[in-house]
Coordinates of C-alpha atoms and ligand atoms in Angstrom, one line a residue:
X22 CA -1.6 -17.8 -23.6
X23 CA -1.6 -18.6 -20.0
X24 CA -4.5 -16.5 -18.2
X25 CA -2.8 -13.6 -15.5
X26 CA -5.2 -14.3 -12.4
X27 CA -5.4 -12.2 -8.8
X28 CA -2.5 -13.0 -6.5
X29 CA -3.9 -16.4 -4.1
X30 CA -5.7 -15.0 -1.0
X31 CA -5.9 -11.5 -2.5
X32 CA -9.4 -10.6 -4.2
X33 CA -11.3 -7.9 -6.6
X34 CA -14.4 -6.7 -5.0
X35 CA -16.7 -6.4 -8.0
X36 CA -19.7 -4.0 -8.2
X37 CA -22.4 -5.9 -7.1
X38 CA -20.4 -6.4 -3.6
X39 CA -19.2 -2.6 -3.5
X40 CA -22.1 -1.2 -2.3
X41 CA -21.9 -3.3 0.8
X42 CA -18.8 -2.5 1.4
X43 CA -20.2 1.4 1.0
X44 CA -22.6 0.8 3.1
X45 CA -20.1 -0.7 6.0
X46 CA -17.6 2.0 5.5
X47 CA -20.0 4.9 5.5
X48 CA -21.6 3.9 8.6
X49 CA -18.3 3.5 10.2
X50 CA -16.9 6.8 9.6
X51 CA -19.9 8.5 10.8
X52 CA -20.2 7.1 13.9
X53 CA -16.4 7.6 14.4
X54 CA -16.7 11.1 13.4
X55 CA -19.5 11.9 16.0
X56 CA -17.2 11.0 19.1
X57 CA -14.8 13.7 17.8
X58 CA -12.2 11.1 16.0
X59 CA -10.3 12.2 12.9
X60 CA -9.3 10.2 9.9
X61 CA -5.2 9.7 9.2
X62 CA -3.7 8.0 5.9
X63 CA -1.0 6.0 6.0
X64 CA 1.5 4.8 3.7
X65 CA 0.9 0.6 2.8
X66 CA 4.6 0.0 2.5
X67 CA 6.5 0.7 6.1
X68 CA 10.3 0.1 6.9
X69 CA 10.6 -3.5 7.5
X70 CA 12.3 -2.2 11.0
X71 CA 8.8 -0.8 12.4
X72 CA 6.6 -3.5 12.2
X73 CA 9.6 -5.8 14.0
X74 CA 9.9 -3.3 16.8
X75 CA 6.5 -2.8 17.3
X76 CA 4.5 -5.9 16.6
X77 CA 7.9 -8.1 18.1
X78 CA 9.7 -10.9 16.7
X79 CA 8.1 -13.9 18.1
X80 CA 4.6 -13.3 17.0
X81 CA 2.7 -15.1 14.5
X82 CA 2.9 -12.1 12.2
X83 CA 6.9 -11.4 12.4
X84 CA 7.7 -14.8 12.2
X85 CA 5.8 -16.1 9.3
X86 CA 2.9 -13.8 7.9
X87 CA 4.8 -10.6 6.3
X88 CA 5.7 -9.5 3.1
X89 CA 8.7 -8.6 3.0
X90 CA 11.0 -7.6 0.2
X91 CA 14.3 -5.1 -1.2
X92 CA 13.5 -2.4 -3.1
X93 CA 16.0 -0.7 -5.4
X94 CA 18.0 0.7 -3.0
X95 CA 18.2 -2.6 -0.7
X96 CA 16.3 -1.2 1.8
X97 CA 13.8 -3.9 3.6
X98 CA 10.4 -2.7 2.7
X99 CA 7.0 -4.5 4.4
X100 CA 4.0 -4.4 3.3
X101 CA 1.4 -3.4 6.4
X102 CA 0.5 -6.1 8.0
X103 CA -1.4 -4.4 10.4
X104 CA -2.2 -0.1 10.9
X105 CA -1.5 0.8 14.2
X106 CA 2.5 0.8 13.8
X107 CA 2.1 3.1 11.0
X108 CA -0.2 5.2 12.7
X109 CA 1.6 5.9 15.9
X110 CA 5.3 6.4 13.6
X111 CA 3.2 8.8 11.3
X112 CA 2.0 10.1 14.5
X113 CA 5.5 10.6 16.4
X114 CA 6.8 12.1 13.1
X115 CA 4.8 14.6 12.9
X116 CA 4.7 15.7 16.6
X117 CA 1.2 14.7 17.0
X118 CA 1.4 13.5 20.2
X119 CA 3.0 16.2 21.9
X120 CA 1.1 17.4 25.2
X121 CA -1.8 16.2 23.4
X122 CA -4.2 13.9 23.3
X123 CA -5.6 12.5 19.8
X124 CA -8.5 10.2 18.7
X125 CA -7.4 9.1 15.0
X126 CA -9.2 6.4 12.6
X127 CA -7.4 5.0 9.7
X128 CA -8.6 1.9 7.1
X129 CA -7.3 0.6 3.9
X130 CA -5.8 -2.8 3.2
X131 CA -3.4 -4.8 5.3
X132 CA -1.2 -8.2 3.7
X133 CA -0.7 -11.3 5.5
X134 CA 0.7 -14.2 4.0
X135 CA -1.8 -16.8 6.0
X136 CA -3.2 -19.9 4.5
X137 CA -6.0 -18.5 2.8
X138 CA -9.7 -19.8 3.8
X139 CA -13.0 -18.3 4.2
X140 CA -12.8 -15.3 6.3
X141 CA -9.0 -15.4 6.2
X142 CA -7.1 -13.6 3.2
X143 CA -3.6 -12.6 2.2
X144 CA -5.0 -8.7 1.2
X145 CA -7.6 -8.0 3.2
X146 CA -9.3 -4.9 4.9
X147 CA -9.1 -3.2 8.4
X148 CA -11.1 -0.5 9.4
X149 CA -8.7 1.0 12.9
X150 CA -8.9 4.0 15.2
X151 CA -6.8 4.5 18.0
X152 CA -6.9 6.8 20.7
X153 CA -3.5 8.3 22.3
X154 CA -2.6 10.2 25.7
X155 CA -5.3 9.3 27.8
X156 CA -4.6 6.3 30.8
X157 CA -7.8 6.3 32.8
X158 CA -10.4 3.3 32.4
X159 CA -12.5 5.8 30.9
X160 CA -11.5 6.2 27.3
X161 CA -11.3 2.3 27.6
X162 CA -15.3 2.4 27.9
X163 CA -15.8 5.2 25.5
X164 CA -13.9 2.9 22.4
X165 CA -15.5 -0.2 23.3
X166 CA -18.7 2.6 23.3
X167 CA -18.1 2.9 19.8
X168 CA -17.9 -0.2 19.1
X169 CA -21.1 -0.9 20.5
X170 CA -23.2 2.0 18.6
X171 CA -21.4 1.0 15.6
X172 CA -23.3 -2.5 15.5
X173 CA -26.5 -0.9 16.3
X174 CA -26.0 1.6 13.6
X175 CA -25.2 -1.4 10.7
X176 CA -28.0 -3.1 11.9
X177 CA -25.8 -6.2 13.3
X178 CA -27.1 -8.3 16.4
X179 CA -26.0 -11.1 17.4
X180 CA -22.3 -10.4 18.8
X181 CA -20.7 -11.1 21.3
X182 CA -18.2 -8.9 23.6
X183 CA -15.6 -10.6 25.4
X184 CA -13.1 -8.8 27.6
X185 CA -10.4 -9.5 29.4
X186 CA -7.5 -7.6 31.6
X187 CA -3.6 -8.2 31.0
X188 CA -2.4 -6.0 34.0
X189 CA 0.6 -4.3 33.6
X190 CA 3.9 -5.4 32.2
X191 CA 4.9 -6.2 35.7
X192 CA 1.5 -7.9 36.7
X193 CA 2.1 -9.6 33.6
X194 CA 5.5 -10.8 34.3
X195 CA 4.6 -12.6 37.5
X196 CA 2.1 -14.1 35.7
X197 CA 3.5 -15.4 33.0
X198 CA 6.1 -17.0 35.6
X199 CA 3.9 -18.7 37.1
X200 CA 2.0 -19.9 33.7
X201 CA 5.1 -21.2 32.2
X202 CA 5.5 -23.7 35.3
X203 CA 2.1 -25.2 34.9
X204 CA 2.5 -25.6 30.9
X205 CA 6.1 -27.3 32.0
X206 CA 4.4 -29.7 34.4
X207 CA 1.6 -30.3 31.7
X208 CA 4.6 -30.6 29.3
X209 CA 3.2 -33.8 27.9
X210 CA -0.3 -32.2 27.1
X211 CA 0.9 -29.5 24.8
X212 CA 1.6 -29.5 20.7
X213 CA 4.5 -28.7 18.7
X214 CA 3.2 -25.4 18.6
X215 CA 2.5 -24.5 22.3
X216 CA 5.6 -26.2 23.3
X217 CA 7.5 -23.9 21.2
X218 CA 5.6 -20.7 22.6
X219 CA 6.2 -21.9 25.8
X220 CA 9.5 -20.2 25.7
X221 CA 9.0 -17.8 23.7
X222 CA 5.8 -16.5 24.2
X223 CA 3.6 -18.6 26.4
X224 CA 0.4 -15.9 26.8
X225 CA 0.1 -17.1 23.6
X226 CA -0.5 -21.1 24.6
X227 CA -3.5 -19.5 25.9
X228 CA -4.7 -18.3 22.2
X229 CA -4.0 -21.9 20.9
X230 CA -6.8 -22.8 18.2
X231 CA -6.7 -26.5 18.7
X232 CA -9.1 -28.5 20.2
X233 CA -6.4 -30.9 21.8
X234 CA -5.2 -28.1 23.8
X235 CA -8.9 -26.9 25.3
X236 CA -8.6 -29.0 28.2
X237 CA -4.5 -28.2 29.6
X238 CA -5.7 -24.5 28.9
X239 CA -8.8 -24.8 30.6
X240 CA -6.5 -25.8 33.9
X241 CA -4.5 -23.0 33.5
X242 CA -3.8 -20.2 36.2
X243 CA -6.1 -17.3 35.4
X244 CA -3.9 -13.8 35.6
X245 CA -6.9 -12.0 37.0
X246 CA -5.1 -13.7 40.5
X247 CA -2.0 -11.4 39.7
X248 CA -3.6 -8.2 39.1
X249 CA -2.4 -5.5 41.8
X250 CA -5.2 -2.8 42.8
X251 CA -5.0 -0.5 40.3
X252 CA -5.4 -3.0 37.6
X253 CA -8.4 -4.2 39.3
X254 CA -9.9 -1.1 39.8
X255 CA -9.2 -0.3 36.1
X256 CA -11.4 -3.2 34.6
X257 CA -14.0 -2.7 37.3
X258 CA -15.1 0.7 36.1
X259 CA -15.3 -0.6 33.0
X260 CA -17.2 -3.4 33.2
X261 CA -19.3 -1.0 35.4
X262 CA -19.6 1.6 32.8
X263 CA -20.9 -1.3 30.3
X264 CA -23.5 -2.7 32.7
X265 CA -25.0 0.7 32.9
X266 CA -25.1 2.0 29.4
X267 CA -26.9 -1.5 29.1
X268 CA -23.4 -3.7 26.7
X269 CA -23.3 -7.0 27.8
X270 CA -19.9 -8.8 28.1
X271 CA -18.6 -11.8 28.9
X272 CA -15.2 -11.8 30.5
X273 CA -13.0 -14.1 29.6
X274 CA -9.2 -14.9 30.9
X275 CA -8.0 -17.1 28.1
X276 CA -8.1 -13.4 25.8
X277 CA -4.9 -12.5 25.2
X278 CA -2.2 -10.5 23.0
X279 CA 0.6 -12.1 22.4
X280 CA 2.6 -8.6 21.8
X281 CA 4.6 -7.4 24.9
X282 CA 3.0 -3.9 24.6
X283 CA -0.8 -4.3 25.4
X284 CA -1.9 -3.8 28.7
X285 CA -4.6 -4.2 30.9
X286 CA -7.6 -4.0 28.6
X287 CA -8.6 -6.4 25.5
X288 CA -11.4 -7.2 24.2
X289 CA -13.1 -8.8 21.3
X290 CA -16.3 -9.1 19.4
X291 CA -17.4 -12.2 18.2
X292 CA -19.7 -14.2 16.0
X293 CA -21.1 -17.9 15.3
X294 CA -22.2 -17.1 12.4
X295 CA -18.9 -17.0 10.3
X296 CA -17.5 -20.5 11.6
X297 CA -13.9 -20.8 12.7
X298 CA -12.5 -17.2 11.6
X299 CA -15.6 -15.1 14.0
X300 CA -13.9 -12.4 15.5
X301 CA -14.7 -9.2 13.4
X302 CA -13.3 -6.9 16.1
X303 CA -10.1 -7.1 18.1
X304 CA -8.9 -4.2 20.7
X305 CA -6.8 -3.4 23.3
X306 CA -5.0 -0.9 25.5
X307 CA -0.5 -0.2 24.3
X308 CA 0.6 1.7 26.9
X309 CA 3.8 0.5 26.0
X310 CA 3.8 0.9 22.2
X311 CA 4.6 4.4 21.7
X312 CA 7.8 4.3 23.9
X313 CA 9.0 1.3 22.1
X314 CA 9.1 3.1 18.9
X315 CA 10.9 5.9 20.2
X316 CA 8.7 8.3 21.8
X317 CA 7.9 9.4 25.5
X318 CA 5.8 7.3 27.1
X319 CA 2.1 7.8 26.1
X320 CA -0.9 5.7 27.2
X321 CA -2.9 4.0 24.1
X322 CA -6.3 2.3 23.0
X323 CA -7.6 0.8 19.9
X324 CA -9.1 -1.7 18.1
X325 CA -9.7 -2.8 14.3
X326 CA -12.4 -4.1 12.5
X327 CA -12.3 -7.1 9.6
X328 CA -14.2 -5.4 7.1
X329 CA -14.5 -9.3 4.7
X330 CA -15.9 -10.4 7.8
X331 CA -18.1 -7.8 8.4
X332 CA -19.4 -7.6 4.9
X333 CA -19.8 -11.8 4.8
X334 CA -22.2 -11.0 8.8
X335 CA -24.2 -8.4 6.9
X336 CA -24.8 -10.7 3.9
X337 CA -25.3 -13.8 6.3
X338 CA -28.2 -11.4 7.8
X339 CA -29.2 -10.9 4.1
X340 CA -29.4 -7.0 5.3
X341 CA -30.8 -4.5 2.9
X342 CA -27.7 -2.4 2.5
X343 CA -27.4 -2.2 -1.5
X344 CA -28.0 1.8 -1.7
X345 CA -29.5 2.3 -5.2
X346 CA -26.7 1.9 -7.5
X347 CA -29.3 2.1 -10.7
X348 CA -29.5 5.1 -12.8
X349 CA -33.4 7.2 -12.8
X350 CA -32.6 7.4 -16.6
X351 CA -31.5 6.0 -19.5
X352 CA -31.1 8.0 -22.8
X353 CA -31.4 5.8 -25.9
X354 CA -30.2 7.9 -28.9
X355 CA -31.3 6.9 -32.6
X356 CA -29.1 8.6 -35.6
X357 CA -26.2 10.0 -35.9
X358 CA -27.7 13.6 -34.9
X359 CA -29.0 12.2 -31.7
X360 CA -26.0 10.9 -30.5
X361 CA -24.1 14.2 -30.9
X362 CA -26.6 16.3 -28.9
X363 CA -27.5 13.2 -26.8
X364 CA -24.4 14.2 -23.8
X365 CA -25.3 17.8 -24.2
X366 CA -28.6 17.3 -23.4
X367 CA -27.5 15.1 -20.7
X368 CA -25.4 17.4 -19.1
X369 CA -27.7 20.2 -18.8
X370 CA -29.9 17.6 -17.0
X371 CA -26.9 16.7 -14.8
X372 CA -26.7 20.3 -14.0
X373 CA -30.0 21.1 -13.0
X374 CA -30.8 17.9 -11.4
X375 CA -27.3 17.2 -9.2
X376 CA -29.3 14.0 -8.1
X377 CA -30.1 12.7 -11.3
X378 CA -28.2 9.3 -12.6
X379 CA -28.4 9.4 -15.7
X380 CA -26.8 6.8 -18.3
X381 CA -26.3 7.7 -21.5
X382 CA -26.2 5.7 -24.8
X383 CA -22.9 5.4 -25.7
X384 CA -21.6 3.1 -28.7
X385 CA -24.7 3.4 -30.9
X386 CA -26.8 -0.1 -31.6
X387 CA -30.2 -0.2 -33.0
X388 CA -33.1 0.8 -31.1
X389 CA -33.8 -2.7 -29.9
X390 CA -30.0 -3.2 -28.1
X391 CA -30.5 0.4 -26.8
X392 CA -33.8 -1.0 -25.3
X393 CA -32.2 -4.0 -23.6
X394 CA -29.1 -2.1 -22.1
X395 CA -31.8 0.3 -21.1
X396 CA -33.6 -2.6 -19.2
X397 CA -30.1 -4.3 -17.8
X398 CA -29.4 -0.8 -16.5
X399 CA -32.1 -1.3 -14.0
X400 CA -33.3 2.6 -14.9
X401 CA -36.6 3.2 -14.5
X402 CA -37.5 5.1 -17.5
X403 CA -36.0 5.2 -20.6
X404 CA -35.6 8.8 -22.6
X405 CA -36.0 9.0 -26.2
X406 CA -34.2 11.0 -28.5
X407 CA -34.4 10.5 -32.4
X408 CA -34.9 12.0 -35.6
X409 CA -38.8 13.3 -34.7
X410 CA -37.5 14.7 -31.4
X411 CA -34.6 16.6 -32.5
X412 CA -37.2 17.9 -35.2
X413 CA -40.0 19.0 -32.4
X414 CA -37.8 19.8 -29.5
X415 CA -39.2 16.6 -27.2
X416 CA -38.3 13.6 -25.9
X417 CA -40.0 10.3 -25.1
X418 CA -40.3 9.1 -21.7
X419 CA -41.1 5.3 -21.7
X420 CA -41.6 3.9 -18.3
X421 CA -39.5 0.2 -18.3
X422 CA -41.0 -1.5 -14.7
X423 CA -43.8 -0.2 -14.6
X424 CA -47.6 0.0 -16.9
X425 CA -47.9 3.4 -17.3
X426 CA -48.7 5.4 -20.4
X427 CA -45.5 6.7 -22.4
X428 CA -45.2 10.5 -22.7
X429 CA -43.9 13.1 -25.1
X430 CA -41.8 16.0 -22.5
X431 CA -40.6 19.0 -24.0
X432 CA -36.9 19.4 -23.8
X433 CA -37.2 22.3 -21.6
X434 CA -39.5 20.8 -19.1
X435 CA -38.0 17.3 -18.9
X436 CA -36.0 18.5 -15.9
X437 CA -39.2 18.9 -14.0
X438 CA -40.6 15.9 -15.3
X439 CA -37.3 14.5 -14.2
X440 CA -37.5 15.9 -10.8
X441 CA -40.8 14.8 -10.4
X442 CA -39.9 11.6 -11.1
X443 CA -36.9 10.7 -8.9
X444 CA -39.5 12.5 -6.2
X445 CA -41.7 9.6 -6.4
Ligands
LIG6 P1 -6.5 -14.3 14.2 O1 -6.2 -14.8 15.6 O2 -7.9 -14.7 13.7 O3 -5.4 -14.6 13.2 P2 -5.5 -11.7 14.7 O4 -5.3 -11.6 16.1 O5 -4.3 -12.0 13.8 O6 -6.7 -12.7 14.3 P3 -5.8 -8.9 14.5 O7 -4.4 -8.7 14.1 O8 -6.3 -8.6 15.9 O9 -6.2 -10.4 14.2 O10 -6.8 -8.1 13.4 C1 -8.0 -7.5 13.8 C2 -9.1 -8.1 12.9 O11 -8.8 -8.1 11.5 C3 -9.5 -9.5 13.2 O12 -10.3 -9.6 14.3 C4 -10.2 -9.9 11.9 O13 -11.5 -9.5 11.9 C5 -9.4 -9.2 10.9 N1 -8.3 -10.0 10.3 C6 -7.1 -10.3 10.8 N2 -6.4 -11.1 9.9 C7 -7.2 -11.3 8.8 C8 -7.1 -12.0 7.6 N3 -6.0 -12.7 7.3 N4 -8.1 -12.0 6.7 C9 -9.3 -11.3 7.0 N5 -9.5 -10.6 8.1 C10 -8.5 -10.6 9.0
LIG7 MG1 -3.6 -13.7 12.7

């Protein structure tokens, strides 16, 4: 029969790799949680509808990248691609925006249908917050903040901020004017692909991957030139703000969003170390996203995190992050007798000890298999319980990594012994 494997680009994360991503996500939430932001859980599978008015139809991910599909009832169903449409509908629904302001984290997995390569997947894994309701530079400073501490905190160095301003939709609009008569006189200079965003999208020239395309970008009008004031003034107190809680950024102009509701702020953090797919962190201010979805107008931040490329920096730095997934204990149990009061002894352990892991001998096997799944466990000592203990109340302690002498504990002071030993 024809093996059933995982769907291309989408893959299982076994155990050996979960504790990484433990590690990663644990981290993250705490840090989020001390700057007061709360977690919100979306559905995966949105009205086709949302993501098309929110994300817009010429982009990358409209166009070409979502999975899309009927259900039952012929309604168009998408699979996320992204979490910040579902978090600001989820958010409207429920009124949570309402002469308020919120801070709100989300993760889970997003679907893209890309071309899969390293770093790049069809399922993969997005760690988001978003904060709603506040327009002054500085929430700007306090989420790229958080950014900041939260490489500190996993231990990452190495990355690089960029940052960059898009004005507002009107700053923008000049701009973008202006931008599409230098790409028309560089006509010649451009690929398939920019000469198609030219109309449609042309911020998004600037984003252009390759290489060909460096040099006409390179020459191309900057929109820092069209910011008013305001704008200005915006991205100064930010930059300020980083200089003196000691971030350094690099600003740079070709940064952009192709999506019509980002405005002034973007940034992005980025690596060397992961080749062609190193941004692990992409954010940006959407003042205009929660109108366009239907609600009053409500000034907006966020970013997200790539949690496969976070994982793959972390491993790149070969950083300790495994936390101990191996059990203190592990009870081999010899006759029939054993095995019956083998989990009841166990879980009176369990109980007293709530720190203990302890694997049991399930299955049966002689004492020699018992022995070896004892040592694959990776448990430090192995308990004992046969025939001769059931008969004297004890059981034996053997230690399996290390040369010490084995010992005979009473069944009711093996909890101590136990204690004494996950202590160590
Ligand atoms: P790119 O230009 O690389 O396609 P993007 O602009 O589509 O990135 P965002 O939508 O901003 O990416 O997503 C935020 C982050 O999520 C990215 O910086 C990246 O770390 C991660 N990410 C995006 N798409 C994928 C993917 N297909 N596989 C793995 N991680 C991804
Ligand atoms: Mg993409």
């Amino acid at each position: 029969m024809k093996k059933i494997q995982a769907i291309r680009g989408m893959h299982d994360i076994l155990p050996e790799e979960t504790a990484r991503w433990r590690y990663l996500e644990a981290t993250v939430r705490r840090v989020f949680q001390r700057y007061g932001y709360r977690e919100i859980r979306t559905p995966i599978l949105e009205m086709t509808e949302l993501f098309k008015r929110s994300i817009g139809e010429v982009t990358d991910i409209v166009e070409k990248e979502m999975y899309t599909f009927e259900d039952r009832n012929g309604d168009s169903l998408t699979l996320r691609p992204e979490g910040t449409a579902g978090c600001v509908r989820a958010c409207l629904e429920h009124g949570l925006l309402h002469n308020q302001v919120q801070r709100l984290w989300y993760q889970g997995p997003m679907f893209r249908h890309e071309r899969p390569q390293k770093g790049r997947y069809r399922q993969f894994h997005q760690i988001g917050l978003e904060a709603f309701g506040m327009a002054g530079p500085d929430i700007d400073l306090e989420v790229i903040l958080i950014t900041a501490r939260l490489w500190h905190e996993l231990g990452i160095q190495g990355l690089e901020l960029q940052l960059n301003t898009l004005g507002t939709p009107e700053e923008r609009h000049r701009y973008r004017a202006a931008l599409v008569d230098y790409l028309r006189r560089n006509e010649s200079a451009l690929d398939e692909d920019s000469r198609r965003r030219m109309e449609s999208n042309p911020l998004r020239v600037l984003d252009s991957k390759n290489p060909a395309m460096a040099e006409v970008i390179a020459g191309a009008p900057s929109l820092m030139e069209y910011l008013e004031e305001e704008s200005r003034q915006h991205f100064e107190w930010i930059t300020r703000g980083l200089v003196e809680a000691g971030v350094e950024y690099v600003v740079n102009p070709r940064l952009v969003r192709g999506l019509d509701y980002y405005s002034r702020t973007v940034f992005e953090w980025v690596t060397d170390r992961l080749g062609a797919q190193g941004t692990v962190c992409a954010g940006g201010r959407y003042d205009g996203l929660v109108e366009q979805l239907g609600g009053r107008p409500t000034p907006a931040i966020g970013f997200a995190l790539g949690i496969e490329r976070l994982v793959a920096l972390l491993e790149a730095m070969e950083k300790e992050t495994v936390e101990d997934d191996r059990p203190h204990a592990y009870l081999v149990l010899v006759g029939e007798a054993a095995s019956e009061k083998g989990l009841v002894l166990a879980e009176r352990l369990r109980h007293r000890l709530p720190d203990l892991k302890l694997q049991v001998n399930c299955g049966g096997g002689s004492f020699k298999s018992q022995f070896r799944r004892a040592d694959r466990s990776g448990a430090r000592v192995a308990l004992i319980l046969g025939e001769a203990e059931l008969a004297n109340g004890t059981v034996g302690l053997k230690w399996l990594r290390e040369d010490r002498e084995q010992e005979q504990v009473d069944q009711e002071s093996l909890a101590n012994r136990l204690q004494q030993i996950t202590g160590e």
